[in-house]
mmCIF file of C-alpha atoms in Angstrom:
data_model
loop_
_atom_site.group_PDB
_atom_site.id
_atom_site.type_symbol
_atom_site.label_atom_id
_atom_site.label_comp_id
_atom_site.label_asym_id
_atom_site.label_seq_id
_atom_site.Cartn_x
_atom_site.Cartn_y
_atom_site.Cartn_z
ATOM 1 C CA ALA A 1 0.192 -0.114 0.056
ATOM 2 C CA THR A 2 1.128 3.330 -0.548
ATOM 3 C CA TRP A 3 1.551 6.079 2.436
ATOM 4 C CA THR A 4 -0.620 8.671 1.462
ATOM 5 C CA THR A 5 -2.057 10.978 3.977
ATOM 6 C CA GLU A 6 -4.950 9.186 4.527
ATOM 7 C CA LYS A 7 -3.276 5.904 5.205
ATOM 8 C CA PHE A 8 -1.335 7.435 7.747
ATOM 9 C CA ASP A 9 -4.417 8.761 9.589
ATOM 10 C CA GLU A 10 -5.900 5.304 9.402
ATOM 11 C CA VAL A 11 -2.728 3.744 10.748
ATOM 12 C CA VAL A 12 -1.884 6.101 13.589
ATOM 13 C CA LYS A 13 -5.607 5.706 14.989
ATOM 14 C CA LYS A 14 -5.817 2.242 14.632
ATOM 15 C CA ASP A 15 -3.446 1.693 17.934
ATOM 16 C CA LYS A 16 -3.933 3.777 20.955
ATOM 17 C CA VAL A 17 0.018 4.015 20.709
ATOM 18 C CA VAL A 18 1.675 4.116 17.297
ATOM 19 C CA VAL A 19 5.800 3.940 16.889
ATOM 20 C CA PHE A 20 7.687 4.373 13.460
ATOM 21 C CA MET A 21 10.752 3.379 14.063
ATOM 22 C CA LYS A 22 14.254 1.460 12.803
ATOM 23 C CA GLY A 23 13.975 -2.177 13.289
ATOM 24 C CA VAL A 24 11.543 -3.632 15.471
ATOM 25 C CA PRO A 25 10.175 -4.208 19.019
ATOM 26 C CA GLU A 26 11.916 -7.126 19.499
ATOM 27 C CA GLN A 27 15.118 -5.788 17.483
ATOM 28 C CA PRO A 28 15.797 -2.177 17.721
ATOM 29 C CA MET A 29 18.266 -1.042 14.583
ATOM 30 C CA CYS A 30 19.098 2.267 16.525
ATOM 31 C CA GLY A 31 19.471 3.365 20.410
ATOM 32 C CA PHE A 32 16.962 6.192 19.620
ATOM 33 C CA SER A 33 14.302 3.942 18.298
ATOM 34 C CA ASN A 34 15.701 1.287 21.223
ATOM 35 C CA ALA A 35 15.447 4.027 24.037
ATOM 36 C CA VAL A 36 11.496 4.192 23.011
ATOM 37 C CA VAL A 37 10.813 0.602 22.926
ATOM 38 C CA GLN A 38 12.741 0.718 26.391
ATOM 39 C CA ILE A 39 10.165 3.588 28.134
ATOM 40 C CA LEU A 40 6.968 1.791 26.531
ATOM 41 C CA ARG A 41 7.609 -1.346 28.058
ATOM 42 C CA MET A 42 8.714 0.199 31.577
ATOM 43 C CA HIS A 43 5.003 1.682 31.331
ATOM 44 C CA GLY A 44 3.675 -1.389 30.692
ATOM 45 C CA VAL A 45 2.429 -0.769 26.867
ATOM 46 C CA GLU A 46 1.786 -3.768 25.264
ATOM 47 C CA GLY A 47 1.056 -4.970 21.868
ATOM 48 C CA TYR A 48 1.212 -1.259 20.163
ATOM 49 C CA GLY A 49 1.480 -0.661 16.860
ATOM 50 C CA ALA A 50 5.122 -0.516 15.413
ATOM 51 C CA TYR A 51 5.831 0.397 11.949
ATOM 52 C CA ASN A 52 9.825 -0.490 10.803
ATOM 53 C CA VAL A 53 11.072 2.255 8.422
ATOM 54 C CA LEU A 54 14.039 0.179 7.397
ATOM 55 C CA GLU A 55 11.755 -2.220 5.400
ATOM 56 C CA ASP A 56 9.776 0.934 3.376
ATOM 57 C CA GLU A 57 11.714 3.820 1.970
ATOM 58 C CA GLU A 58 8.670 5.574 0.768
ATOM 59 C CA LEU A 59 7.259 5.223 4.712
ATOM 60 C CA ARG A 60 10.642 6.402 6.028
ATOM 61 C CA GLN A 61 10.440 9.535 3.645
ATOM 62 C CA GLY A 62 6.231 9.456 4.212
ATOM 63 C CA VAL A 63 6.210 9.859 7.867
ATOM 64 C CA LYS A 64 8.807 12.604 8.115
ATOM 65 C CA GLU A 65 6.010 15.093 5.518
ATOM 66 C CA TYR A 66 2.907 13.407 7.499
ATOM 67 C CA SER A 67 4.189 14.824 11.160
ATOM 68 C CA SER A 68 6.828 17.978 9.746
ATOM 69 C CA TRP A 69 8.958 16.253 11.956
ATOM 70 C CA PRO A 70 13.017 15.393 10.691
ATOM 71 C CA THR A 71 13.633 12.128 12.719
ATOM 72 C CA VAL A 72 12.831 8.725 13.265
ATOM 73 C CA PRO A 73 11.268 7.323 16.146
ATOM 74 C CA GLN A 74 8.096 9.048 15.834
ATOM 75 C CA VAL A 75 5.387 8.134 18.391
ATOM 76 C CA TYR A 76 1.648 8.525 18.448
ATOM 77 C CA ILE A 77 -1.019 8.406 21.298
ATOM 78 C CA GLY A 78 -4.549 8.372 20.708
ATOM 79 C CA GLY A 79 -3.797 9.365 17.269
ATOM 80 C CA GLU A 80 -1.652 12.427 18.042
ATOM 81 C CA PHE A 81 2.144 12.950 17.803
ATOM 82 C CA ILE A 82 3.771 13.272 20.843
ATOM 83 C CA GLY A 83 7.378 13.696 19.589
ATOM 84 C CA GLY A 84 10.634 11.683 19.093
ATOM 85 C CA CYS A 85 12.973 9.820 21.486
ATOM 86 C CA ASP A 86 14.147 12.797 23.479
ATOM 87 C CA ILE A 87 10.687 14.201 24.015
ATOM 88 C CA VAL A 88 9.447 10.913 24.960
ATOM 89 C CA LEU A 89 12.219 10.571 27.352
ATOM 90 C CA GLN A 90 11.676 13.710 28.978
ATOM 91 C CA LEU A 91 7.550 13.712 29.198
ATOM 92 C CA HIS A 92 8.737 10.228 31.250
ATOM 93 C CA GLN A 93 11.199 11.521 33.299
ATOM 94 C CA GLN A 94 8.773 14.514 34.321
ATOM 95 C CA GLY A 95 5.679 11.954 35.177
ATOM 96 C CA GLU A 96 3.882 13.476 32.138
ATOM 97 C CA LEU A 97 3.956 10.249 29.835
ATOM 98 C CA ILE A 98 1.722 8.419 32.593
ATOM 99 C CA GLU A 99 -1.169 11.178 31.956
ATOM 100 C CA GLU A 100 -0.845 11.021 28.140
ATOM 101 C CA LEU A 101 -1.060 7.026 28.180
ATOM 102 C CA GLN A 102 -4.253 7.608 30.820
ATOM 103 C CA LYS A 103 -5.966 9.522 28.181
ATOM 104 C CA VAL A 104 -6.504 6.496 26.079
ATOM 105 C CA GLY A 105 -6.917 4.033 28.897
ATOM 106 C CA ILE A 106 -3.261 2.757 29.718
ATOM 107 C CA ARG A 107 -2.544 2.669 33.051
ATOM 108 C CA SER A 108 1.374 2.229 33.319
ATOM 109 C CA MET B 1 33.587 16.027 8.361
ATOM 110 C CA SER B 2 30.398 18.238 8.117
ATOM 111 C CA GLY B 3 32.129 21.373 9.185
ATOM 112 C CA ILE B 4 29.513 21.762 11.383
ATOM 113 C CA THR B 5 31.087 23.632 15.117
ATOM 114 C CA CYS B 6 29.389 23.712 18.793
ATOM 115 C CA GLU B 7 30.206 27.519 18.202
ATOM 116 C CA PHE B 8 28.201 27.787 15.301
ATOM 117 C CA LEU B 9 25.227 25.993 16.265
ATOM 118 C CA GLN B 10 25.366 27.734 19.767
ATOM 119 C CA GLU B 11 25.587 31.391 17.689
ATOM 120 C CA LYS B 12 22.624 30.324 15.713
ATOM 121 C CA LEU B 13 20.581 29.329 18.694
ATOM 122 C CA GLN B 14 21.575 32.615 20.568
ATOM 123 C CA LYS B 15 20.254 34.900 17.916
ATOM 124 C CA GLU B 16 17.313 33.077 17.083
ATOM 125 C CA LEU B 17 15.300 31.794 20.177
ATOM 126 C CA ASN B 18 17.401 34.210 22.742
ATOM 127 C CA PRO B 19 18.017 31.542 25.282
ATOM 128 C CA ILE B 20 19.025 32.348 29.090
ATOM 129 C CA HIS B 21 21.414 29.032 28.723
ATOM 130 C CA VAL B 22 22.458 26.824 25.771
ATOM 131 C CA GLU B 23 24.786 24.073 25.764
ATOM 132 C CA VAL B 24 26.229 22.302 22.643
ATOM 133 C CA VAL B 25 28.322 19.280 23.022
ATOM 134 C CA ASP B 26 29.931 17.618 20.234
ATOM 135 C CA LEU B 27 29.681 13.898 20.395
ATOM 136 C CA SER B 28 31.100 13.209 17.060
ATOM 137 C CA ASP B 29 35.031 13.924 17.924
ATOM 138 C CA GLY B 30 34.937 16.962 15.810
ATOM 139 C CA CYS B 31 33.370 15.482 12.677
ATOM 140 C CA GLY B 32 30.288 17.582 13.250
ATOM 141 C CA GLY B 33 27.983 14.786 12.919
ATOM 142 C CA LYS B 34 26.613 14.304 16.323
ATOM 143 C CA PHE B 35 25.707 16.896 19.022
ATOM 144 C CA SER B 36 23.802 16.826 22.211
ATOM 145 C CA ILE B 37 22.186 20.257 22.639
ATOM 146 C CA LEU B 38 20.155 21.566 25.734
ATOM 147 C CA VAL B 39 18.219 24.881 25.323
ATOM 148 C CA VAL B 40 16.553 27.214 28.079
ATOM 149 C CA SER B 41 14.446 30.098 26.819
ATOM 150 C CA ASP B 42 11.509 32.441 28.139
ATOM 151 C CA LYS B 43 9.975 31.623 24.469
ATOM 152 C CA PHE B 44 9.219 27.995 25.589
ATOM 153 C CA GLU B 45 6.749 29.371 27.792
ATOM 154 C CA GLY B 46 3.030 28.289 27.645
ATOM 155 C CA LYS B 47 4.662 26.112 24.828
ATOM 156 C CA PRO B 48 3.964 22.252 24.821
ATOM 157 C CA LEU B 49 7.434 20.183 24.479
ATOM 158 C CA LEU B 50 6.488 19.305 20.739
ATOM 159 C CA ALA B 51 6.407 22.861 20.410
ATOM 160 C CA GLN B 52 9.878 23.692 21.591
ATOM 161 C CA HIS B 53 11.508 21.226 20.123
ATOM 162 C CA ARG B 54 9.702 22.221 16.729
ATOM 163 C CA MET B 55 11.141 25.686 17.278
ATOM 164 C CA VAL B 56 14.817 24.189 17.873
ATOM 165 C CA ASN B 57 14.659 21.933 14.767
ATOM 166 C CA ASN B 58 13.264 24.861 12.749
ATOM 167 C CA CYS B 59 15.747 27.224 13.524
ATOM 168 C CA LEU B 60 18.832 24.021 12.922
ATOM 169 C CA ALA B 61 16.901 22.852 9.868
ATOM 170 C CA GLU B 62 19.218 23.525 7.496
ATOM 171 C CA GLU B 63 21.961 21.802 9.734
ATOM 172 C CA LEU B 64 19.818 19.111 10.781
ATOM 173 C CA LYS B 65 19.912 17.907 6.831
ATOM 174 C CA THR B 66 23.625 16.874 7.599
ATOM 175 C CA ILE B 67 23.598 16.093 11.387
ATOM 176 C CA HIS B 68 23.515 12.329 11.673
ATOM 177 C CA ALA B 69 22.123 12.300 15.210
ATOM 178 C CA LEU B 70 20.782 14.967 17.956
ATOM 179 C CA THR B 71 19.969 14.893 21.651
ATOM 180 C CA LEU B 72 17.804 17.575 22.210
ATOM 181 C CA LYS B 73 16.223 18.991 25.376
ATOM 182 C CA THR B 74 14.739 21.902 26.147
ATOM 183 C CA MET B 75 13.410 23.728 29.448
ATOM 184 C CA LYS B 76 11.653 26.980 30.612
ATOM 185 C CA PRO B 77 13.751 28.905 32.540
ATOM 186 C CA ALA B 78 11.737 27.381 35.628
ATOM 187 C CA GLN B 79 12.559 24.173 35.143
ATOM 188 C CA TRP B 80 15.965 24.859 34.461
ATOM 189 C CA GLU B 81 16.249 26.824 37.838
ATOM 190 C CA LYS B 82 14.763 23.732 39.512
ATOM 191 C CA GLN B 83 16.936 21.110 37.761
ATOM 192 C CA LYS B 84 20.080 23.546 38.843
ATOM 193 C CA GLU B 85 19.215 23.046 42.803
ATOM 194 C CA THR B 86 19.143 19.364 42.619
#
C-alpha cells in the first residue's frame, strides 16, 4: 500500500500507541528507537502498533512529511503526534507520559 | 566532516531563540555529525514540549540535513532553575 495522508491517518488511529521506528520492538536497529521501546516497556505498554521504516523507503520519507518531523522514531498516542525519542524521554522523566497514556486508557 | 561546530550551532540558537542558557556538546569527536543540545528560553513559556522542540528544529533546519544524530533537551527557565538546585 502507498503511504498517503489518508493511510497515515488510518494507521496512527488504529492502535492507542503507534511507533514508527528503525527495526522492530524485539530488535531495534538504532539507539533512539531502542530508547522508545524501553520506555514503553517500563510503562507496561503492550501490543502497540510498530512500523519499521528500514523495510519501506516510502514510509521512511512519508512519515517525516506527515508529521513535519525530521527524524525517526516517532511516537503517536491516541492518533496525536507526541514527538521523538528526546520528547518521550523527557515526558517520562517529568511524569507526564503517564498522563498521556491515561488519556487513551492505558494505566502504567 | 560536516564542518558544523558547537560554536556555530550555539551562535545560531542564541540569535534566534535568545536563550538564558544554551549548551552544545559535540559527540562526534569533532567530525560534526552528532550533537547534544540543551536550550533554556523564555520563548518556550506556554508551549508544549513538541512545540519547543519544533522551534529548535526549525532554527537548525539547514544543519539537521547533515547532522546524523541529535539529542535535544528544552526547558523553560523555571524548570532549569529547579534542575540546578538538585
